Coordinates of C-alpha atoms in Angstrom, one line a residue:
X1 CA 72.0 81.0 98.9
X2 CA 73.5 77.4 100.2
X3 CA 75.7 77.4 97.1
X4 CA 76.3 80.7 97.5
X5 CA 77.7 79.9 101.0
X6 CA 79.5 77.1 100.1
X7 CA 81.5 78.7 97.0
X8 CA 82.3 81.7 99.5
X9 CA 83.3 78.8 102.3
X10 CA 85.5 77.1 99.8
X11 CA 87.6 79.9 98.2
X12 CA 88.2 80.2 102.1
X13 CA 89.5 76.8 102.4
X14 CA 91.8 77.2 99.5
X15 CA 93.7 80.6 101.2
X16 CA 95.2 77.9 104.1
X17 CA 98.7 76.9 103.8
X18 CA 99.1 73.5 102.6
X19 CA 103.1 73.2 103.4
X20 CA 101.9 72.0 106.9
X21 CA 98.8 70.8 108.2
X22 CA 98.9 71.2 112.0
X23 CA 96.8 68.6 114.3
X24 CA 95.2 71.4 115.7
X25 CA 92.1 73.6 114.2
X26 CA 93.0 77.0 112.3
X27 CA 91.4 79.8 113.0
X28 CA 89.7 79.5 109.1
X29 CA 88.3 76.3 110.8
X30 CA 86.3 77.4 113.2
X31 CA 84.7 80.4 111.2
X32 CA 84.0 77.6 108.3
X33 CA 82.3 75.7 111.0
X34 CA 80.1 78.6 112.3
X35 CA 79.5 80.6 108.7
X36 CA 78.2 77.1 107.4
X37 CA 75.2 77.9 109.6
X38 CA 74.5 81.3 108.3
X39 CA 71.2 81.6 106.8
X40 CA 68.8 84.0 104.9
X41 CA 68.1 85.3 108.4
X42 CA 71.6 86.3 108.6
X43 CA 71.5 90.0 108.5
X44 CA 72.9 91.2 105.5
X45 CA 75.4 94.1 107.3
X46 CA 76.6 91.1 109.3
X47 CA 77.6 88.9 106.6
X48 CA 79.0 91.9 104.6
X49 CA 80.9 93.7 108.1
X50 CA 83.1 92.1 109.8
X51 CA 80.8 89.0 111.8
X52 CA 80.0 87.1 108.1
X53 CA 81.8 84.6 106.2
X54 CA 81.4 87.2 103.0
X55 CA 83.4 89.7 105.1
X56 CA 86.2 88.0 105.2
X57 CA 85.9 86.8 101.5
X58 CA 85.8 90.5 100.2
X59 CA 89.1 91.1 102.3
X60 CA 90.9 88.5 100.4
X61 CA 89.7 89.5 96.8
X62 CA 90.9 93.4 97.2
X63 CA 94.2 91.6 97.9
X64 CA 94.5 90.4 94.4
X65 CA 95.7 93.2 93.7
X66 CA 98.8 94.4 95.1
X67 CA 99.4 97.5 96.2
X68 CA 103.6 97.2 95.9
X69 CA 103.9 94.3 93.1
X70 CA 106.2 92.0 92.6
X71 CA 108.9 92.0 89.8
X72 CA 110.1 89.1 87.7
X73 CA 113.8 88.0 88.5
X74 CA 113.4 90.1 91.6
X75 CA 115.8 88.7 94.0
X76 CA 113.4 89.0 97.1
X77 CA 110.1 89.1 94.9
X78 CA 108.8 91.2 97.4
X79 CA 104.7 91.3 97.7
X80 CA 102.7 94.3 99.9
X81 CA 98.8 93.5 99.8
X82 CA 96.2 95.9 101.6
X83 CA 92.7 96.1 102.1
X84 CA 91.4 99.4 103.2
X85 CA 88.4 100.3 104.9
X86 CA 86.8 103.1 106.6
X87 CA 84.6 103.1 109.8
X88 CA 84.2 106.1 111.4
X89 CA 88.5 105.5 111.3
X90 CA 90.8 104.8 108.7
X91 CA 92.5 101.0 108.4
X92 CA 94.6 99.0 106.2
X93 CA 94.7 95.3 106.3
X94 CA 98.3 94.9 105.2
X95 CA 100.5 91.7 104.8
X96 CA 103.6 91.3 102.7
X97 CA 105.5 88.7 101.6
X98 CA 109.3 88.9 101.2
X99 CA 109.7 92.0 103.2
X100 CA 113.3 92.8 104.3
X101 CA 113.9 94.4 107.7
X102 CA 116.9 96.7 107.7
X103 CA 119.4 95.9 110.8
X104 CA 120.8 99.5 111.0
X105 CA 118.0 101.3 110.5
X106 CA 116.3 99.1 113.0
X107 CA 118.6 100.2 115.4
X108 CA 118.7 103.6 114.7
X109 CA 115.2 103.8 115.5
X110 CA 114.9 101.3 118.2
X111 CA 116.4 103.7 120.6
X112 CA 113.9 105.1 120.7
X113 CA 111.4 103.0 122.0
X114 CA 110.9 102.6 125.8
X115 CA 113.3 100.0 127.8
X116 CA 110.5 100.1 130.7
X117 CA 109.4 96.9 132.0
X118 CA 106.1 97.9 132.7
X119 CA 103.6 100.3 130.4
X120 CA 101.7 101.9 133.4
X121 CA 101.6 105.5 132.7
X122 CA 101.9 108.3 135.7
X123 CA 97.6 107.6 136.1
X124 CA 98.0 104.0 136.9
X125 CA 96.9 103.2 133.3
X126 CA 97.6 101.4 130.3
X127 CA 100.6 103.6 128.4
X128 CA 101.7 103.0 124.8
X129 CA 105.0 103.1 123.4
X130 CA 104.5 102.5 119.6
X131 CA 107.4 101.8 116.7
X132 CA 107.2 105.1 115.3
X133 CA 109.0 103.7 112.1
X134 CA 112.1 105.1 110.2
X135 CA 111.6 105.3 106.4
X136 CA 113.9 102.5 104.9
X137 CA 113.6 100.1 107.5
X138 CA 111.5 97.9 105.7
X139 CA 112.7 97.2 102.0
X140 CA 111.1 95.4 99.4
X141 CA 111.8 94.8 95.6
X142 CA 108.5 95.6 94.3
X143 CA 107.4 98.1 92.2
X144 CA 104.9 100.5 94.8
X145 CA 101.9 101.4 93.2
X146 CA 99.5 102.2 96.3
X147 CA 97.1 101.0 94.1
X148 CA 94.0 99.5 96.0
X149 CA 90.5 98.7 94.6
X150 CA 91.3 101.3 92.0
X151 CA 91.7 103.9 94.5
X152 CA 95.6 105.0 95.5
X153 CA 95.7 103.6 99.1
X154 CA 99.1 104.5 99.5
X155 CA 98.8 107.7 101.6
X156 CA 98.9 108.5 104.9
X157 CA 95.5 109.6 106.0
X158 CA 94.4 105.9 105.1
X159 CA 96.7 104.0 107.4
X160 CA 95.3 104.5 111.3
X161 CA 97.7 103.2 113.8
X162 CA 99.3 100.0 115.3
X163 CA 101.3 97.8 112.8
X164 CA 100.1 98.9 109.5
X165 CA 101.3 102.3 110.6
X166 CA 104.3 101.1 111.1
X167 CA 104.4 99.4 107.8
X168 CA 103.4 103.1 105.5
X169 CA 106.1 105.1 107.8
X170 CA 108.9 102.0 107.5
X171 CA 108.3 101.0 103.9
X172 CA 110.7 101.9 101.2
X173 CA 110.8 100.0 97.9
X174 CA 114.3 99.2 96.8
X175 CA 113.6 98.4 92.9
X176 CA 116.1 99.9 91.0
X177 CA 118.5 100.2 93.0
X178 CA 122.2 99.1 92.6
X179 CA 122.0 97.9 96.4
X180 CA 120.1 95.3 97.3
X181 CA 119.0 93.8 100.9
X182 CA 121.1 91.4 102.4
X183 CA 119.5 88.6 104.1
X184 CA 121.3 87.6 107.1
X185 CA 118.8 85.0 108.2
X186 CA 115.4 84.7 107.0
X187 CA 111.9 83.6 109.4
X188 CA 110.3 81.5 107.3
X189 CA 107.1 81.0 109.5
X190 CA 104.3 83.6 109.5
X191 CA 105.2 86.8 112.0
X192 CA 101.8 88.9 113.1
X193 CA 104.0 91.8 113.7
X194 CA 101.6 93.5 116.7
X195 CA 102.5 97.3 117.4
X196 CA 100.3 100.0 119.5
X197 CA 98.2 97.9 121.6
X198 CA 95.7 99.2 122.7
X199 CA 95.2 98.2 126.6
X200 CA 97.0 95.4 128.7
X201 CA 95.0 95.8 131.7
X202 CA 91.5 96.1 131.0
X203 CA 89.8 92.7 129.1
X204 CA 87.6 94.1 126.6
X205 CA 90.4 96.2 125.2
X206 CA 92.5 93.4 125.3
X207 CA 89.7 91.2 123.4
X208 CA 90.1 94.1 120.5
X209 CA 93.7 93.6 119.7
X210 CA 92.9 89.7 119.9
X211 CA 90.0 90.0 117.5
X212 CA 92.4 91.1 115.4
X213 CA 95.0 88.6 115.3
X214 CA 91.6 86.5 114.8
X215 CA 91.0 88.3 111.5
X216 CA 94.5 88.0 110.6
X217 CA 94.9 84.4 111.2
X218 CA 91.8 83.9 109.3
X219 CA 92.6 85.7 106.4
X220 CA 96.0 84.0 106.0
X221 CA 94.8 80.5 106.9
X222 CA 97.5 80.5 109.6
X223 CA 97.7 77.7 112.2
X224 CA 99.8 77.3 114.7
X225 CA 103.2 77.7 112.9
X226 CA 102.6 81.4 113.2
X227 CA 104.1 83.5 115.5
X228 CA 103.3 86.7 117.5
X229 CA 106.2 89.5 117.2
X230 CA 105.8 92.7 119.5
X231 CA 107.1 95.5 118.5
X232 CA 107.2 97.8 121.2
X233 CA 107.8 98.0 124.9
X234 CA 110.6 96.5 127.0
X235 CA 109.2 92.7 127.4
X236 CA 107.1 90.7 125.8
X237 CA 104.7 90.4 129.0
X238 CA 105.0 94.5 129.7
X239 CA 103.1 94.5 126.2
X240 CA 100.9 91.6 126.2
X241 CA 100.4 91.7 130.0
X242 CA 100.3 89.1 132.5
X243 CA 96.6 88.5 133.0
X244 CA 96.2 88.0 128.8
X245 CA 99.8 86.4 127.8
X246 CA 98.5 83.0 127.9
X247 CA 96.0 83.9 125.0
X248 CA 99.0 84.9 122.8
X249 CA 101.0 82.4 124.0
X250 CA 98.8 79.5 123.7
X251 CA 96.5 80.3 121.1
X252 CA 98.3 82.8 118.7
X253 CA 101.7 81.5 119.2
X254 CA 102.0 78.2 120.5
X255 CA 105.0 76.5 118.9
X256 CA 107.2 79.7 119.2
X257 CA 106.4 82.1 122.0
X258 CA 105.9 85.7 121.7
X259 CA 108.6 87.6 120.6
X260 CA 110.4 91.5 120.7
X261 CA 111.1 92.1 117.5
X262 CA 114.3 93.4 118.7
X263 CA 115.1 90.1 120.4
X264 CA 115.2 88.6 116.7
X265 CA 117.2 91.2 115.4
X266 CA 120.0 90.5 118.0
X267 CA 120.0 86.8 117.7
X268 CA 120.9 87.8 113.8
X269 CA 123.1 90.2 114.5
X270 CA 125.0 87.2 116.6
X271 CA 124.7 84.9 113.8
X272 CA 126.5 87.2 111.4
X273 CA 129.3 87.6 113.8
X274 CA 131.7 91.0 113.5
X275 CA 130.7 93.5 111.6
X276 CA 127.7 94.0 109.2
X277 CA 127.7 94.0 105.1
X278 CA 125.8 96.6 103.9
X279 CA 122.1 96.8 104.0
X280 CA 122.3 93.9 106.5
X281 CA 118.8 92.6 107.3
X282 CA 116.5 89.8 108.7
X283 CA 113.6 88.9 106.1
X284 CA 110.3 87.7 106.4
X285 CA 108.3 84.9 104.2
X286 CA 105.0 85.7 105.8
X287 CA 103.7 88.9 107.5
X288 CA 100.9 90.3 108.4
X289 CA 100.9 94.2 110.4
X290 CA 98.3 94.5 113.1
X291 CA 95.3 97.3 113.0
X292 CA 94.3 98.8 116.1
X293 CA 92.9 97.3 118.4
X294 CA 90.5 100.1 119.1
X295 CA 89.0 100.2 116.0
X296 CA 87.7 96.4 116.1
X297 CA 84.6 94.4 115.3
X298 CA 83.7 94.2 118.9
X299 CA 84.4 98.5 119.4
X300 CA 82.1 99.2 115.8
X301 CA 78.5 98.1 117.4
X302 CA 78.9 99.8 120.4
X303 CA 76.9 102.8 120.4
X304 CA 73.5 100.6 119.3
X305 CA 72.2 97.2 120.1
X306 CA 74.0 94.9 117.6
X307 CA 72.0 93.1 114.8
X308 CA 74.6 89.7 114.3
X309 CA 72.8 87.8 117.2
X310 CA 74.8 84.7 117.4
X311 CA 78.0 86.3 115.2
X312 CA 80.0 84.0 113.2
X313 CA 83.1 86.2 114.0
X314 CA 82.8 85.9 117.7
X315 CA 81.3 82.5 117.9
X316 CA 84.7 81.3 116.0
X317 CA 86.8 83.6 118.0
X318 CA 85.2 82.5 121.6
X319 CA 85.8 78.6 120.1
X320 CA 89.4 79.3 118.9
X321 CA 90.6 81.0 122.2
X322 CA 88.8 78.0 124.6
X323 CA 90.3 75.4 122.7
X324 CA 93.7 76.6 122.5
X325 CA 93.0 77.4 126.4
X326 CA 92.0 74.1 127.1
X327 CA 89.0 75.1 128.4
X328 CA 85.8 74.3 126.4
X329 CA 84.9 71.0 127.9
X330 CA 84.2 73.5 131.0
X331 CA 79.7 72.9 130.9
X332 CA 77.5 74.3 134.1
X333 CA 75.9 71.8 136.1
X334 CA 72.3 72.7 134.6
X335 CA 73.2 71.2 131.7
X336 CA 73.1 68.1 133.5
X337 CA 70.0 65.8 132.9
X338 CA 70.1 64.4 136.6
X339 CA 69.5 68.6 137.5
X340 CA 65.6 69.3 139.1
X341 CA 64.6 72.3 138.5
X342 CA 67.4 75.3 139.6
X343 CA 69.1 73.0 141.8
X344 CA 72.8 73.3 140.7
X345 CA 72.5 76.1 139.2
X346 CA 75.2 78.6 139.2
X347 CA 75.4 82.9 139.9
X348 CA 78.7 84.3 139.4
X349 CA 78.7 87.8 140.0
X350 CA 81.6 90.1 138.8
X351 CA 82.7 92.8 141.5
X352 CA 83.4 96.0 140.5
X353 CA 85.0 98.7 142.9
X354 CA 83.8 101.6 141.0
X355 CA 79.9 103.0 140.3
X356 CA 78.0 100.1 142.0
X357 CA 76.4 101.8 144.8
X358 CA 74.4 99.3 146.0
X359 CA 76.8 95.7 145.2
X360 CA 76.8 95.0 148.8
X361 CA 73.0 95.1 149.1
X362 CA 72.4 93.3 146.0
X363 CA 75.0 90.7 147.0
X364 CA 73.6 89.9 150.2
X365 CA 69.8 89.3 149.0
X366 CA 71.5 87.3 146.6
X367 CA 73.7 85.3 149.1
X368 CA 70.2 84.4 151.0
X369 CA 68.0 84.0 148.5
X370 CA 69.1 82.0 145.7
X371 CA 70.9 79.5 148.1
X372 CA 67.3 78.5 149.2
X373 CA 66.6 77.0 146.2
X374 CA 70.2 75.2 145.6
X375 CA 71.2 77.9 143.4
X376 CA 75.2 78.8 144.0
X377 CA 76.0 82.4 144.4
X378 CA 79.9 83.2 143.7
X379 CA 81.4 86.6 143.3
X380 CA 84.6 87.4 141.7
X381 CA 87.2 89.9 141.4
X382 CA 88.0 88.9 137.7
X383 CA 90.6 91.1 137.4
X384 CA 92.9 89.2 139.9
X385 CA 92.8 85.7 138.3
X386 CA 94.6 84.2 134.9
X387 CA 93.1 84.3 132.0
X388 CA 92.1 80.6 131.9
X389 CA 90.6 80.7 135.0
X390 CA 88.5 83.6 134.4
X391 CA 87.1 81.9 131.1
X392 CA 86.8 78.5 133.3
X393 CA 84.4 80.1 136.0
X394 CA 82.2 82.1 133.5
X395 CA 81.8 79.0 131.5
X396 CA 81.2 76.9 134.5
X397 CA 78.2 79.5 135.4
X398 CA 74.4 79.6 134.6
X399 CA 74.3 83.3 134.9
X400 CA 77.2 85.9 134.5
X401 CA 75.9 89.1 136.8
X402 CA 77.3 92.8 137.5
X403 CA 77.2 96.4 137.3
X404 CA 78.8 97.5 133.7
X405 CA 82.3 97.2 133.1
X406 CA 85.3 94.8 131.4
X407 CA 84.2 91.5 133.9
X408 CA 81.1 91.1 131.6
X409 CA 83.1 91.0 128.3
X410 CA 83.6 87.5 129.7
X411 CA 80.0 86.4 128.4
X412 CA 81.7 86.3 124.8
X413 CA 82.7 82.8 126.2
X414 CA 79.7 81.4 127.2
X415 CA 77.3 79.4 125.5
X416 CA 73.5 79.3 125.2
X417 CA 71.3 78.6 127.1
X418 CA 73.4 80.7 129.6
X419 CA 72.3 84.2 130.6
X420 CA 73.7 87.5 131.9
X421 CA 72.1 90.3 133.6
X422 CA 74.1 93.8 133.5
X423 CA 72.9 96.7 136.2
X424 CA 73.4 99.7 134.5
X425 CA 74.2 102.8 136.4
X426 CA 75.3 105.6 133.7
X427 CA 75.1 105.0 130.3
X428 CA 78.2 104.1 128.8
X429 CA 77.8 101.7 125.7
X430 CA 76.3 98.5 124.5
X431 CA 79.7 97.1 124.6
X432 CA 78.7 94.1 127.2
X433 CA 75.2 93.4 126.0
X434 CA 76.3 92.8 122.3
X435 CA 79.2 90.4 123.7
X436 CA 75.8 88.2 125.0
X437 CA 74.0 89.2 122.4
X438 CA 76.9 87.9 119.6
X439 CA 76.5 84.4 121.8
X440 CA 72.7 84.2 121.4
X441 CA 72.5 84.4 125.2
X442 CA 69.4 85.7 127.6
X443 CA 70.8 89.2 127.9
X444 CA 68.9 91.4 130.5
X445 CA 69.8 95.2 131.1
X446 CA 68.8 96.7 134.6
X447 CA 69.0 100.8 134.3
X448 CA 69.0 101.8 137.7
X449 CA 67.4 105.2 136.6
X450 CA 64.6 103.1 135.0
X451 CA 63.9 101.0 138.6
X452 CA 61.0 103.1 141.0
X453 CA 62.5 104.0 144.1
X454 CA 65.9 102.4 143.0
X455 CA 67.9 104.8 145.7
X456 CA 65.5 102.8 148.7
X457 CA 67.5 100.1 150.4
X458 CA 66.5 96.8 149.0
X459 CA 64.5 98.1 145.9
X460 CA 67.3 97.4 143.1
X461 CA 68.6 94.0 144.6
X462 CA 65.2 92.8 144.7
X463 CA 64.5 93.4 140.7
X464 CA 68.4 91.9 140.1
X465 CA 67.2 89.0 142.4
X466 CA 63.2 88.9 140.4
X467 CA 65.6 89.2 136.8
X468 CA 67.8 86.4 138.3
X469 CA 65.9 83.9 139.2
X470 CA 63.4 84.6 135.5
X471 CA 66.5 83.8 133.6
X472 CA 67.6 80.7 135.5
X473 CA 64.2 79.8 134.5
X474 CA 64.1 79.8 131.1
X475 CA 67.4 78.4 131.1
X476 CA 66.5 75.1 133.1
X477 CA 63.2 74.8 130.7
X478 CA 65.9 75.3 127.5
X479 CA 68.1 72.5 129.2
X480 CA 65.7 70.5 129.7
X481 CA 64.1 70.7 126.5
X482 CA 67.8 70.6 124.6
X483 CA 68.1 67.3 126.9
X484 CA 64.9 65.8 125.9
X485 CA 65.3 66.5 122.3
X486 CA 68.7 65.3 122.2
X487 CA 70.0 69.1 121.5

């Protein structure tokens, strides 16, 4: 099994780009560092989908084979890989290499995409705007077999949405033709061209289209010479949004800022000067065409409990996006030695304004309680703070506490021996508890329908309180013992 590991870990290793080495950690780094810890225990579904190092190995071998091949004296040598898969959805794990983008066509179509500065629909919502795509806007020399794992991949029912959408409706292979692409500038850093996302405003649909970049990045071996390109919308932060552009900036993009696509066309258009040859285009070295975000490894586990307790996927995910944050070093006070008992521990309680009846009551038992026994109660409207800062006061807590909804996604960036406790009011998914449960962290579920008497004043907040103070036990015995044992 440990040579096993290490043979898969290596062939890993090998996919990076060696043209630059970057001071800072790739994205294949940390998932090296975490699968090196997978064990026989290691559920077998988790190392073969999506939260193993094997997952990730099996992508990369179906791409030996090319679905659009390249061409000897090709002039662009053009190169279109997919992996496909199926989950209850169809995607395709495309990247190309290559890959001409058509300047007329690109604006033939772009007109077509929204100017708005903001995607909030009429409801208040996220809205999309996806790149439809306009056949011929993408050009390659390679000769397009659709071939993939034997199977003919190259159809539309097997491409869901987002980039690689994009990618089936824009491709057109140009081999044979008397006319070739003609590249007015080329990018020759990797572009994550991301289309379709799949929600601005709320974080745990925002953590889906990050997870995956993550994949991509870690598939590629890309560092931080890579660069995030949007696609739709009217600015990069409309897309992205405000509250989550740092993550893309900092982490996904950090040597060239997020981009619109269309802002790249122009400034080649400029360099041309006057007017256009024909079959004018920008080309790409690198690419890789973004899946859905709402078909992601954090979406697939959540109608069950998830098996991957302490996931390799989101263990190097969490890592990667609090380093490039600058906010790992960020430890609770228990983890301090000098700590007796629960004094200095931590609550942080996420406010929601919707389906918590009784917040307010559990709040204020809380409030008066805990403080009693030097235990700091804080509650937080997450959605009003940056990104970093919302990362910095989870990671800073003992205990991450509320009624179900997106503030609890926040527990993917913890680290054991903290805890979270999640009042449930209506059944609604797992989503939250497998983000603890991914962490290895003390995850405790509170049904209100399961509590006697929960609709009698003080009856819920005093089991929250009872499950509150339990978990900030067993965490100051863990920290202790961690400290004693030099853990």
């Amino acid at each position: 099994m440990a040579s096993q590991q290490a043979d898969v870990l290596w062939n890993l290793a090998q996919h990076r780009p060696r043209q630059q080495e970057e001071a800072r950690r790739r994205a294949i780094d940390y998932v090296q560092q975490y699968g090196a810890l997978e064990g026989r225990e290691y559920p077998r579904e988790c190392q073969d989908l999506y939260h193993g190092v094997a997952y990730f190995a099996h992508v990369q071998a179906s791409w030996q084979q090319p679905v659009c091949e390249p061409q000897a004296g090709a002039a662009l040598g053009t190169s279109l890989r997919c992996h496909y898969q199926f989950d209850k959805y169809s995607e395709m794990h495309c990247t190309a290499t290559n890959l001409a983008l058509d300047i007329r066509k690109f604006e033939e179509e772009d007109v077509l995409v929204p100017r708005e500065t903001n995607n909030t629909g009429p409801t208040g919502l996220f809205e999309e705007h996806p790149r439809p795509g306009l056949k011929g806007e993408l050009l390659g020399d390679c000769k397009l077999s659709g071939v993939s794992g034997g199977a003919n991949r190259w159809q539309e029912s097997d491409f869901g949405k987002g980039g690689q959408r994009w990618l089936f409706n824009s491709f057109q292979s140009t081999l044979g033709d008397a006319q070739q692409p003609h590249c007015l500038a080329w990018v020759e850093h990797p572009v994550y061209f991301l289309n379709d996302k799949y929600d601005s405003f709320n974080l745990w649909h925002a953590l889906e289209d990050v997870s995956h970049a993550f994949e991509a990045y870690v598939l590629k071996g890309w560092g931080a010479e890579a660069q995030v390109v949007v696609m739709d919308g009217g600015t990069v932060a409309s897309v992205l949004g405000p509250p989550y552009l740092p993550v893309w900036r900092k982490v996904f993009s950090p040597l060239r800022p997020p981009v619109l696509l269309r802002q790249m066309v122009a400034e080649a258009r400029a360099r041309a000067g006057g007017n256009l040859p024909p079959q004018a285009a920008l080309c790409f070295r690198d690419a890789f065409f973004s899946v859905h975000g709402g078909i992601s490894a954090l979406s697939r586990s959540g109608s069950g409990p998830t098996p991957c307790v302490n996931s390799t996927f989101i263990r190097a995910m969490s890592h990667f996006i609090t380093d490039g944050l600058g906010v790992t070093g960020v430890r609770p006070a228990s983890r301090d030695a000098s700590q007796v008992g629960l004094a200095g521990m931590r609550v942080v309680w996420g406010l929601r304004k919707n389906r918590a009846d009784r917040q307010d009551e559990i709040l204020d038992l809380l409030r008066r309680e805990l403080p009693k026994q030097g235990i700091e109660v804080v509650a937080l409207d997450f959605g009003k703070l940056p990104l970093e800062e919302q990362i910095r006061q989870v990671r800073s807590a003992d205990l991450l506490a509320g009624y179900h909804g997106a503030a609890l996604t926040l527990s993917t960036f913890m680290d054991y021996p903290a805890a979270m406790i999640e009042v449930e009011q209506e059944w609604l998914c797992t989503c939250n508890g497998n983000c603890a449960r991914w962490k290895g962290l003390d995850y405790r579920l509170i049904k209100v329908q399961d509590v006697p008497d929960s609709s009698m004043p003080g009856v819920l907040a005093t089991r929250v309180l009872e499950e509150a103070v339990a978990a900030l036990r067993v965490q100051a015995y863990a920290a202790s013992f961690c400290t004693v044992h030099g853990e």
